[in-house]
mmCIF file of C-alpha atoms and ligand atoms in Angstrom:
data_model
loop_
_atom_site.group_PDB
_atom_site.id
_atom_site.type_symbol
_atom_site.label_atom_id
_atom_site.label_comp_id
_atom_site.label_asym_id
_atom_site.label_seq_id
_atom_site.Cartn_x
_atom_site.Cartn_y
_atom_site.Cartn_z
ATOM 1 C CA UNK A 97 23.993 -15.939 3.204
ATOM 2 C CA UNK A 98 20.962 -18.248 2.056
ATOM 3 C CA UNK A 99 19.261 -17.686 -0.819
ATOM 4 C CA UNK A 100 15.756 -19.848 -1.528
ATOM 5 C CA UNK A 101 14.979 -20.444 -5.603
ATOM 6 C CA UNK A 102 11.522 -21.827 -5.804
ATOM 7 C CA UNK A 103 12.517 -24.202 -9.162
ATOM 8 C CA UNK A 104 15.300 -24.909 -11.387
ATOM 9 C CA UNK A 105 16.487 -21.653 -13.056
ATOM 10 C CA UNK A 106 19.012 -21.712 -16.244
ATOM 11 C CA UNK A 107 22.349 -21.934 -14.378
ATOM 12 C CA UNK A 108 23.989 -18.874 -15.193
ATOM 13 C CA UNK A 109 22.114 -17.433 -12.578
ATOM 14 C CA UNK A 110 23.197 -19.625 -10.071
ATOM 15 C CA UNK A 111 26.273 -19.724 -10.762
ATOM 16 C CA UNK A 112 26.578 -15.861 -9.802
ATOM 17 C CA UNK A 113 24.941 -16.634 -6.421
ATOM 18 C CA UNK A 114 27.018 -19.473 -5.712
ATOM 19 C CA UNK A 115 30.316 -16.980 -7.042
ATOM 20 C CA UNK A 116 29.253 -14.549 -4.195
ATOM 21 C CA UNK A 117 29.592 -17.842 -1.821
ATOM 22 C CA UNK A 118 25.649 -17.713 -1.410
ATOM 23 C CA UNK A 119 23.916 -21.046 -0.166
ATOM 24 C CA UNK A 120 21.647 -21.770 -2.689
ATOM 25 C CA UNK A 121 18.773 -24.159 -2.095
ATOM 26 C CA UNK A 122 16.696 -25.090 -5.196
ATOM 27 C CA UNK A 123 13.377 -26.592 -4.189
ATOM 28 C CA UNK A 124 13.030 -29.605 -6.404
ATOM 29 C CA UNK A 125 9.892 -30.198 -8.752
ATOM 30 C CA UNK A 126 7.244 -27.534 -8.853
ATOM 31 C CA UNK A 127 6.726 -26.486 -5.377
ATOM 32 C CA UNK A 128 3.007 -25.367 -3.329
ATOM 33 C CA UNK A 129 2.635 -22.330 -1.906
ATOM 34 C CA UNK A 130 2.753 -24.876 1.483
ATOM 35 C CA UNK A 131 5.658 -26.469 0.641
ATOM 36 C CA UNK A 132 7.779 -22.909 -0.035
ATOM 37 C CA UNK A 133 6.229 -21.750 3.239
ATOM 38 C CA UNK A 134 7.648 -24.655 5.015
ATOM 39 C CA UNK A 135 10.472 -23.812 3.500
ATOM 40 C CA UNK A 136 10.481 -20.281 4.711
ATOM 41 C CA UNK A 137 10.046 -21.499 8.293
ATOM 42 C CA UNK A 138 13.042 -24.278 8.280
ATOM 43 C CA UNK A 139 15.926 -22.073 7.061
ATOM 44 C CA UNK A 140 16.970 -18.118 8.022
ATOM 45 C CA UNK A 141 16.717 -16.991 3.952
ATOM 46 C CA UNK A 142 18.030 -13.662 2.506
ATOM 47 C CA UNK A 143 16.851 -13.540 -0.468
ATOM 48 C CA UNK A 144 14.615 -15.504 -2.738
ATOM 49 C CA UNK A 145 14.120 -16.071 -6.598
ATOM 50 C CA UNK A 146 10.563 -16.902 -7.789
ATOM 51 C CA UNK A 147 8.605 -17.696 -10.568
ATOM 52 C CA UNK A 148 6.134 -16.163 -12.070
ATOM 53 C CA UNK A 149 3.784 -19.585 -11.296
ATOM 54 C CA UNK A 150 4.446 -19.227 -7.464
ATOM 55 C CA UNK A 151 1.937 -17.525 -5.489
ATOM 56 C CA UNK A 152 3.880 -15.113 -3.017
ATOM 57 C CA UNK A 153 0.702 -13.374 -1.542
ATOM 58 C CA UNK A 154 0.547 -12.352 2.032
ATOM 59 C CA UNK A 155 0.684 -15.846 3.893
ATOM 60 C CA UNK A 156 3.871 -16.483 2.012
ATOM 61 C CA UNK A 157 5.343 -13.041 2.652
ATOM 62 C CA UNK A 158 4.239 -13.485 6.793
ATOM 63 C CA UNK A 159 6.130 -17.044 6.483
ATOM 64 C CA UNK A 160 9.419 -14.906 5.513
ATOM 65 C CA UNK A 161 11.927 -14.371 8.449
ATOM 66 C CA UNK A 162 13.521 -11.348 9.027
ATOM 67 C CA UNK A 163 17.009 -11.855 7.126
ATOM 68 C CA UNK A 164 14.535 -12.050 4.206
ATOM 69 C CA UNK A 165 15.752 -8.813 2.373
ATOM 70 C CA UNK A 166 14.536 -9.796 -1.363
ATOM 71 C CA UNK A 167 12.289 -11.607 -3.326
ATOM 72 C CA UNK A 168 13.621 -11.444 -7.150
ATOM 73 C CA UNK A 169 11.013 -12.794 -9.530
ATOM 74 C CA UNK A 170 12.365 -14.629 -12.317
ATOM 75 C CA UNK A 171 9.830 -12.872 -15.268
ATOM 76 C CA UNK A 172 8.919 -9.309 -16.173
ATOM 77 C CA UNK A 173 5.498 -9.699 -15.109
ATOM 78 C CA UNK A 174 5.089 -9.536 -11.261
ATOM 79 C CA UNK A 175 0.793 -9.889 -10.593
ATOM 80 C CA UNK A 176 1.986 -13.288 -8.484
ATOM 81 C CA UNK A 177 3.583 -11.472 -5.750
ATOM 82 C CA UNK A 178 1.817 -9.283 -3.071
ATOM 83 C CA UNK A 179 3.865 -6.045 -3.204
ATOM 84 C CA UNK A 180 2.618 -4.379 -0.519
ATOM 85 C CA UNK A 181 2.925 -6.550 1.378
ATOM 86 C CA UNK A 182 6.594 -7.245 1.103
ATOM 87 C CA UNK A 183 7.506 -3.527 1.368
ATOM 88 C CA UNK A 184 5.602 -2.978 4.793
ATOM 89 C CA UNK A 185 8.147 -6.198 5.864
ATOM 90 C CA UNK A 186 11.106 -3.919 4.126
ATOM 91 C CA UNK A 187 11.368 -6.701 1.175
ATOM 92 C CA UNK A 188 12.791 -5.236 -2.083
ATOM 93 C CA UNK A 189 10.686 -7.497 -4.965
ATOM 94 C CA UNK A 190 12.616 -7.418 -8.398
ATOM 95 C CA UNK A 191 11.311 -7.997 -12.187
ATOM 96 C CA UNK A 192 13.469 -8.854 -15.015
ATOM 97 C CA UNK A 193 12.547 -5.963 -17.663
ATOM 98 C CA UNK A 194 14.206 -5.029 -21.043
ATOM 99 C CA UNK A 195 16.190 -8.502 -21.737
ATOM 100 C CA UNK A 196 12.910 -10.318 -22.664
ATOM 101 C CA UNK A 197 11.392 -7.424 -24.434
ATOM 102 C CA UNK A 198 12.821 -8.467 -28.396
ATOM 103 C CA UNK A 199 12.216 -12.085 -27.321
ATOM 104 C CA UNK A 200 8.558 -11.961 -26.479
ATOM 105 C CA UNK A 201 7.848 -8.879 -29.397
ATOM 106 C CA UNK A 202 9.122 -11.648 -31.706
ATOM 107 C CA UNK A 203 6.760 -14.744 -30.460
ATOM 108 C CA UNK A 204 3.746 -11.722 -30.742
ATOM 109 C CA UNK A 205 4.744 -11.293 -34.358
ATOM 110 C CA UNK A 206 5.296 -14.960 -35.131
ATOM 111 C CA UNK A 207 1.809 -15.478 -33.001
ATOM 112 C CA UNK A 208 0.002 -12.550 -35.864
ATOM 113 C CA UNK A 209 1.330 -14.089 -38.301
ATOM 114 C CA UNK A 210 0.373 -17.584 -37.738
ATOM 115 C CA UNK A 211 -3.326 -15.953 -36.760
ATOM 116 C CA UNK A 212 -3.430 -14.208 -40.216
ATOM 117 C CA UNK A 213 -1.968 -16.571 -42.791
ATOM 118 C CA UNK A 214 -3.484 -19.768 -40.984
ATOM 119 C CA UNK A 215 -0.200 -21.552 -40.471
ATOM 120 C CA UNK A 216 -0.799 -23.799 -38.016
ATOM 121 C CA UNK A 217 -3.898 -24.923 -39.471
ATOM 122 C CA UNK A 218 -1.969 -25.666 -42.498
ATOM 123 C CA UNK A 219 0.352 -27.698 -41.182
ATOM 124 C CA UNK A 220 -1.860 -30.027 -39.314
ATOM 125 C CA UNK A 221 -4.035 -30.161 -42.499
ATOM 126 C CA UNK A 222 -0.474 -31.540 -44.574
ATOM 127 C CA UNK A 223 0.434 -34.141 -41.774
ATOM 128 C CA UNK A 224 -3.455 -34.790 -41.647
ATOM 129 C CA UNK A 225 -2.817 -35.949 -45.352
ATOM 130 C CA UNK A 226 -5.485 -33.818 -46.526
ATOM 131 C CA UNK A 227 -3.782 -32.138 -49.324
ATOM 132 C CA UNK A 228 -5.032 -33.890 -52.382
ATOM 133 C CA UNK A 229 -4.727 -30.603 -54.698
ATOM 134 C CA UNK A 230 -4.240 -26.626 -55.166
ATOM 135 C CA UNK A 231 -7.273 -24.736 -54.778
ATOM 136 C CA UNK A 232 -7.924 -21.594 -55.023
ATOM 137 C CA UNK A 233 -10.266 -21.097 -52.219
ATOM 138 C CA UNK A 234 -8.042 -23.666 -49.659
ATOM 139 C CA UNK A 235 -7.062 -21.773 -46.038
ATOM 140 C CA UNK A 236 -7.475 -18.100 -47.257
ATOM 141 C CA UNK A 237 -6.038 -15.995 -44.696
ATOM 142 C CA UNK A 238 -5.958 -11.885 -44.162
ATOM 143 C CA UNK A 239 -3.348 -9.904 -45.582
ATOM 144 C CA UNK A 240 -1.644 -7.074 -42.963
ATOM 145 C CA UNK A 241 -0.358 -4.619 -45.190
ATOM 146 C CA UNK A 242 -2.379 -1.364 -45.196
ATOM 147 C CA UNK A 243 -4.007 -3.377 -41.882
ATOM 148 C CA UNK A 244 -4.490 -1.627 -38.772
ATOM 149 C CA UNK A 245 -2.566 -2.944 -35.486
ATOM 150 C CA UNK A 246 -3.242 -1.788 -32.155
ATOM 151 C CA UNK A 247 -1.220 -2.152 -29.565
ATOM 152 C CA UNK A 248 -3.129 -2.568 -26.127
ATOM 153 C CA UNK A 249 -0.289 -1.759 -23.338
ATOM 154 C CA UNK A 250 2.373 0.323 -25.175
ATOM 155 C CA UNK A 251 5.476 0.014 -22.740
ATOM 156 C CA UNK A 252 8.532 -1.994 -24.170
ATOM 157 C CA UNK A 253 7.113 -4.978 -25.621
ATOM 158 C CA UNK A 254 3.526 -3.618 -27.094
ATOM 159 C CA UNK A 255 6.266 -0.612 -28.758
ATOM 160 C CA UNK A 256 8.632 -3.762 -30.046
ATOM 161 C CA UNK A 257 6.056 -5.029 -31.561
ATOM 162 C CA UNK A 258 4.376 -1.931 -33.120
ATOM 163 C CA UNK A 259 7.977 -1.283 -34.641
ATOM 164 C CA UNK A 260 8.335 -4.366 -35.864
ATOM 165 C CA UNK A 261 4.981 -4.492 -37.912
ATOM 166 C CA UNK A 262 5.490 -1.450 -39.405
ATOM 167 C CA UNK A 263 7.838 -3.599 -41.666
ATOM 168 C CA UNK A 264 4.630 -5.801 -42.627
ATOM 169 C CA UNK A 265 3.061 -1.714 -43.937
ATOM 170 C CA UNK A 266 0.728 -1.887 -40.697
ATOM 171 C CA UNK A 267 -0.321 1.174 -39.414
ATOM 172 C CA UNK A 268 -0.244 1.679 -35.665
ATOM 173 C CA UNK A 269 -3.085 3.215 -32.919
ATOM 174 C CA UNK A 270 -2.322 2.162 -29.241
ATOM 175 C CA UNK A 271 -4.369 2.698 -25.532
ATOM 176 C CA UNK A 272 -2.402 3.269 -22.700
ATOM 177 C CA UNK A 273 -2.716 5.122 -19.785
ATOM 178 C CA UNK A 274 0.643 7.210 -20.695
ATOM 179 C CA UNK A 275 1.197 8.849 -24.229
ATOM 180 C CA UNK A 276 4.083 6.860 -25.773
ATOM 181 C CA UNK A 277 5.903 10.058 -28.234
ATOM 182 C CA UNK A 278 8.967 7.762 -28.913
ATOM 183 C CA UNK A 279 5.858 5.377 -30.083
ATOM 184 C CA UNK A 280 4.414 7.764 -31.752
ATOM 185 C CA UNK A 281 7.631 9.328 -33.447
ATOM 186 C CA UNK A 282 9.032 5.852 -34.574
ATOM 187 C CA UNK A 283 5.928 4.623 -35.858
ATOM 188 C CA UNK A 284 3.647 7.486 -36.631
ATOM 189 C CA UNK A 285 1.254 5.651 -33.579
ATOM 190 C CA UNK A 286 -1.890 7.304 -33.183
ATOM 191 C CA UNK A 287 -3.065 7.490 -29.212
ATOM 192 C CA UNK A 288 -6.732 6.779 -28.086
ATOM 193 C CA UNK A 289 -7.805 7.675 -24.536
ATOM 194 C CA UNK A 290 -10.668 4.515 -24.984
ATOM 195 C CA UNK A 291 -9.719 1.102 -25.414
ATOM 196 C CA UNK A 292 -13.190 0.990 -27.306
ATOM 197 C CA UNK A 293 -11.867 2.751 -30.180
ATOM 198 C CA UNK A 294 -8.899 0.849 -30.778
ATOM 199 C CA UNK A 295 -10.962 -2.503 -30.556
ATOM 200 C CA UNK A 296 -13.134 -0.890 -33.326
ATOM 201 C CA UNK A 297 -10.588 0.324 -35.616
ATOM 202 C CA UNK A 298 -7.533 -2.291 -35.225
ATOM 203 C CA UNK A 299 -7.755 -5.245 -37.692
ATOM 204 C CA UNK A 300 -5.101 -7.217 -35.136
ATOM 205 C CA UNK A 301 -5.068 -6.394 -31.887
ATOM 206 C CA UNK A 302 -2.003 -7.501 -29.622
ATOM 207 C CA UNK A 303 -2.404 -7.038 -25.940
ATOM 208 C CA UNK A 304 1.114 -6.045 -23.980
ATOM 209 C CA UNK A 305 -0.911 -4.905 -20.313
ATOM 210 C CA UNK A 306 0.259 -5.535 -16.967
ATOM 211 C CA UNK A 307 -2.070 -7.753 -14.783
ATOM 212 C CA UNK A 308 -3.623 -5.667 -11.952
ATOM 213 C CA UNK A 309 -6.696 -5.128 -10.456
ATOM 214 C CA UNK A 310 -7.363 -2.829 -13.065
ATOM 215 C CA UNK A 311 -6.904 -4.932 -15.628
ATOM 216 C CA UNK A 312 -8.480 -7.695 -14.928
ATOM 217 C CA UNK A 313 -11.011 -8.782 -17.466
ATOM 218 C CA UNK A 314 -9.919 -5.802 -19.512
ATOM 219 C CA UNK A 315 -11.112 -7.359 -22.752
ATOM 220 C CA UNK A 316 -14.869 -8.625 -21.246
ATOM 221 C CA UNK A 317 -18.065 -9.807 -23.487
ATOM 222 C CA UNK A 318 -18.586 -5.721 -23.995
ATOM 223 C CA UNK A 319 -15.655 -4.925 -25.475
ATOM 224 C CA UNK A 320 -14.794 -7.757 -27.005
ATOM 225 C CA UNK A 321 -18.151 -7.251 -29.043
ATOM 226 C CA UNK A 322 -16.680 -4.303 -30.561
ATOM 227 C CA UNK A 323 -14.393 -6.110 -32.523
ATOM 228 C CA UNK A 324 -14.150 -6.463 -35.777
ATOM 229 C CA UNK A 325 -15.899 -9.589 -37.867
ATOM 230 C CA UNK A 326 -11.661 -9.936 -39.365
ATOM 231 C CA UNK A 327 -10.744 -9.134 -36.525
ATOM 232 C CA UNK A 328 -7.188 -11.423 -34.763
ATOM 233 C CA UNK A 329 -6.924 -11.072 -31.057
ATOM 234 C CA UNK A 330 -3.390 -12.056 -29.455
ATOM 235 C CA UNK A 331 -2.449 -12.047 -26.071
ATOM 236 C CA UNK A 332 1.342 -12.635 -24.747
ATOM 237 C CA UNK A 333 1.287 -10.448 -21.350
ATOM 238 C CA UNK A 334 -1.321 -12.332 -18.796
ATOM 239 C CA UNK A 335 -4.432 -14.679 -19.240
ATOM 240 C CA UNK A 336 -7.184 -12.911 -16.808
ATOM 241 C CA UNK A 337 -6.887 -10.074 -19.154
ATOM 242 C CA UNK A 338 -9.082 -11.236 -21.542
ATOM 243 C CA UNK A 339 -12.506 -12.926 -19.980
ATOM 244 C CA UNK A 340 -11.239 -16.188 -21.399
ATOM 245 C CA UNK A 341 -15.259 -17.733 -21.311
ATOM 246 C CA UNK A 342 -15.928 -14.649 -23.697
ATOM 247 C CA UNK A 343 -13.333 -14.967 -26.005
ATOM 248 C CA UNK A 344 -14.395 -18.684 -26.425
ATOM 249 C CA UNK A 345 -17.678 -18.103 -27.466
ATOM 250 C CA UNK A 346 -16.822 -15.120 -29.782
ATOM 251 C CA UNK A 347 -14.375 -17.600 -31.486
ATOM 252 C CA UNK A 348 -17.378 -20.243 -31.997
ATOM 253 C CA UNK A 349 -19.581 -17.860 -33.047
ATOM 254 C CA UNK A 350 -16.813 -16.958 -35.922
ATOM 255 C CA UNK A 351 -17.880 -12.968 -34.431
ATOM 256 C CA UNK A 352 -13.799 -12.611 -34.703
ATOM 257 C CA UNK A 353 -11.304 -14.033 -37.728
ATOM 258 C CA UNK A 354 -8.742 -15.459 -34.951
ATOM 259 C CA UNK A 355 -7.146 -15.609 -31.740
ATOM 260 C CA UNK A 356 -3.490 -16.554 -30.798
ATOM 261 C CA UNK A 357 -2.659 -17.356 -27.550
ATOM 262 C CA UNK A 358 0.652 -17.920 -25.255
ATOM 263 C CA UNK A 359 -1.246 -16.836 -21.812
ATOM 264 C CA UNK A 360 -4.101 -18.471 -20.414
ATOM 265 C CA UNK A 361 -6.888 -17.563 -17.501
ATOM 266 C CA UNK A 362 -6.203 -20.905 -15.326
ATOM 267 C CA UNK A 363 -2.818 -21.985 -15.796
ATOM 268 C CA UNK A 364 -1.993 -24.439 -16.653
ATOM 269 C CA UNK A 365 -5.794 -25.260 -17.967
ATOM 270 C CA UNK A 366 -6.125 -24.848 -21.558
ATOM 271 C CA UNK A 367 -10.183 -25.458 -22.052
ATOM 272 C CA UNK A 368 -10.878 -27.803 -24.053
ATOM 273 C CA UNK A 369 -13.629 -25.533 -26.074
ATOM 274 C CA UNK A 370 -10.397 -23.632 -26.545
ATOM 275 C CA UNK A 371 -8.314 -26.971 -27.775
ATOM 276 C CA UNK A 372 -10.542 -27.743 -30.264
ATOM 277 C CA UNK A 373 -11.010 -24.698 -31.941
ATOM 278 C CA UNK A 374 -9.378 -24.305 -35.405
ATOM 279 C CA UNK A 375 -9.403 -20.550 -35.515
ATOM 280 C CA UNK A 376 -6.988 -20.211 -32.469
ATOM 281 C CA UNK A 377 -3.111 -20.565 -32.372
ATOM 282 C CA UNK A 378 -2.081 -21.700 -28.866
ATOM 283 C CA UNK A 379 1.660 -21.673 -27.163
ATOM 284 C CA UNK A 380 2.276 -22.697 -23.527
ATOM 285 C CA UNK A 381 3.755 -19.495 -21.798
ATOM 286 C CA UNK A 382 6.799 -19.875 -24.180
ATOM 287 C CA UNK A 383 6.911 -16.092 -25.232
ATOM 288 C CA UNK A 384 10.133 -15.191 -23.733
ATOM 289 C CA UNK A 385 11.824 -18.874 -23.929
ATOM 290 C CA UNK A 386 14.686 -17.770 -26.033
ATOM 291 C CA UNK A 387 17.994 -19.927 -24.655
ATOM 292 C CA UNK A 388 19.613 -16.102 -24.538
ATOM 293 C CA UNK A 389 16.824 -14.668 -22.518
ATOM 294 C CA UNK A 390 15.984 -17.337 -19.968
ATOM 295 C CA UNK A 391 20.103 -17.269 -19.211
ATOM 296 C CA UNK A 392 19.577 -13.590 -18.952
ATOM 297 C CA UNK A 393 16.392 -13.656 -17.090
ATOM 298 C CA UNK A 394 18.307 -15.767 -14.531
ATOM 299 C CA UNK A 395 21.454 -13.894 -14.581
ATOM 300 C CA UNK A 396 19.456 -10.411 -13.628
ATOM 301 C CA UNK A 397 17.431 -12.125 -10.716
ATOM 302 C CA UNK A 398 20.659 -13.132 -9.554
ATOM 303 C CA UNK A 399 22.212 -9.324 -10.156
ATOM 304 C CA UNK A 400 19.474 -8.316 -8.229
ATOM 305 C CA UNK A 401 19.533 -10.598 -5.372
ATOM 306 C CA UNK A 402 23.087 -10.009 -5.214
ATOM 307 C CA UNK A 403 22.566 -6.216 -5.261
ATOM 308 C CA UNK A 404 20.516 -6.082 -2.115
ATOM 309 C CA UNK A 405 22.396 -8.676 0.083
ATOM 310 C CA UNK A 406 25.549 -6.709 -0.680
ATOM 311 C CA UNK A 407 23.582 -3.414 0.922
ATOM 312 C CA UNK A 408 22.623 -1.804 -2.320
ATOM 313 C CA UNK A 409 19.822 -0.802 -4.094
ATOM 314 C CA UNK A 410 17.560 -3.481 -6.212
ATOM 315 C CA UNK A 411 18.464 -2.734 -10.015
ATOM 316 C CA UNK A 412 14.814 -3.563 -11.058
ATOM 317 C CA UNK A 413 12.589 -2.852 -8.554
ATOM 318 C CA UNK A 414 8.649 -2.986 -9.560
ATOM 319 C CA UNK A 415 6.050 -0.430 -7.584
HETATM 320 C C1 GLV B 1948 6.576 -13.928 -18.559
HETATM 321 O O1 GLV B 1948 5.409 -14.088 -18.709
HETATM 322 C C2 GLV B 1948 7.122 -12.840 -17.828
HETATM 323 O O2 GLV B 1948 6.372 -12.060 -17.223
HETATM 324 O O3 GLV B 1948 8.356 -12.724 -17.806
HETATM 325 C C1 GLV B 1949 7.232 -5.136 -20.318
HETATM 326 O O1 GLV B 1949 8.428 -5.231 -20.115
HETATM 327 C C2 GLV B 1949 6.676 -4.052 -21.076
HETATM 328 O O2 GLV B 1949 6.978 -2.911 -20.704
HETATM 329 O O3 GLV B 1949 5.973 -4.295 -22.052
#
């Protein structure tokens, strides 16, 4: 059997494909849509692993043979693959959820924390050589005890990280579309049915949703307006849910305290009105790039490709 991975994934993964005496062809560099569709058309696949910067829409999926049986995607978040599509063409497509969950809940906690006690500025301001002297006024940040956090998305990650701040004395309010009780039980989490009111009572707000069509632009001008002036916006999930042009100009106009950052609206284009902004802590899509959880991010694309070629049933299959 032939299985097509779109870039180089931690080897662990491969490894268990090649173990199952899988053919596995690793395009080199970071592939175009056109170049994985040529791809497609060359060899009789099986199975595919993707990432979460391929486009699999509906050309790609029509470019698929018909051995194609799954398309795995190496990341939790699956907006860059056309479902549908694949299941009319009886394609199983595959997430990676739970093993990344701590991982990125951690890098949302280190990204509030660098938001609220200014670290990064800090640092550049030391290897700037700025520091000529304690001041009492220098860098003031916001403290998070007694602070409110709200959780926008409250499935694994958006809970992890609720959990987590309770040990900082935050309290918790969330908006999802489902009532989380474990949430709530664990962390005393107080529902809202309206996004609006968490954006007006959080003092950080963390956003954990799901791209869809739904949620696109989720945070716009309007609601990010609501916010308040102390308020710290972070974002780990996916870029397009905040209006990106918005945020920007809230952050100039100093209408918010912060923003940090791993998840952008045009990847890989950071704007530069973005860049130079001192009130903003940026990462590079790095949330979940633990050496443990890449390996195991691999190593379940792999279970799951293996999974389906042998007959079975997916072990993470999204809707
Ligand atoms: C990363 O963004 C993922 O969805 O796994
Ligand atoms: C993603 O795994 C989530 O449920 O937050």
């Amino acid at each position: 059997m032939k299985v097509l991975v779109t870039q180089h994934i931690p080897e662990a993964g491969l490894q268990i494909l090649r173990g199952e005496n899988i053919e596995v062809t690793v395009l080199k560099g970071r592939p175009r849509k056109n170049r994985i569709i040529s791809e497609l058309k060359k060899e009789p696949y099986d199975g595919m692993i993707v990432l979460l910067t391929d486009t699999i829409d509906g050309e790609v999926i029509a470019a698929t043979g018909s051995n194609m049986r799954i398309i795995a995607n190496y990341a939790v978040g699956f907006n860059n693959i056309a479902v549908a599509a694949a299941k009319e063409k009886h394609i199983a497509v595959t997430n990676t959820p739970g093993v990344l969950t701590e991982t990125v809940a951690e890098h949302a906690v280190a990204l509030i924390l660098a938001a609220a006690t200014r670290t990064i500025e800090a640092d550049a301001f030391v290897r700037n050589n700025k520091f000529t002297g304690w001041e009492p006024e220098l860098l003031l940040g916001i403290d998070l005890q007694g602070k409110t956090l709200g959780i926008l998305g409250a499935g694994r990650i958006g809970s992890r990280v609720a959990e987590i701040m309770t040990g900082f004395g935050m309290n918790i309010v969330y908006y999802d579309v489902r009532a989380n009780q474990a949430l709530e039980q664990a962390t005393e989490a107080k529902q809202y049915d309206a996004p609006e009111e968490v954006l007006k009572t959080a003092d950080v707000i963390s956003v954990h949703l799901p791209l869809n069509e739904q949620t696109h632009h989720f945070l716009n001008a309007e609601r990010l307006a609501l916010l308040k002036p102390a308020a710290i916006l972070v974002n780990t999930s996916r870029g397009p849910v905040i209006d990106e042009k918005a945020l920007i100009a809230a952050l100039q106009e100093r209408k918010i305290f912060g923003a940090a950052l791993d998840v952008f609206e045009h990847e890989p284009k950071v704007p530069r009105a973005l860049r130079r902004l001192p009130n903003v802590v940026l990462t590079p899509h790095t949330a979940s790039a633990s050496i443990t959880t890449r390996n195991r991010m691999a190593e379940i694309a792999a279970q799951n490709v293996i999974a389906v070629l042998h007959g079975g049933t997916p072990l993470n299959p999204v809707e």
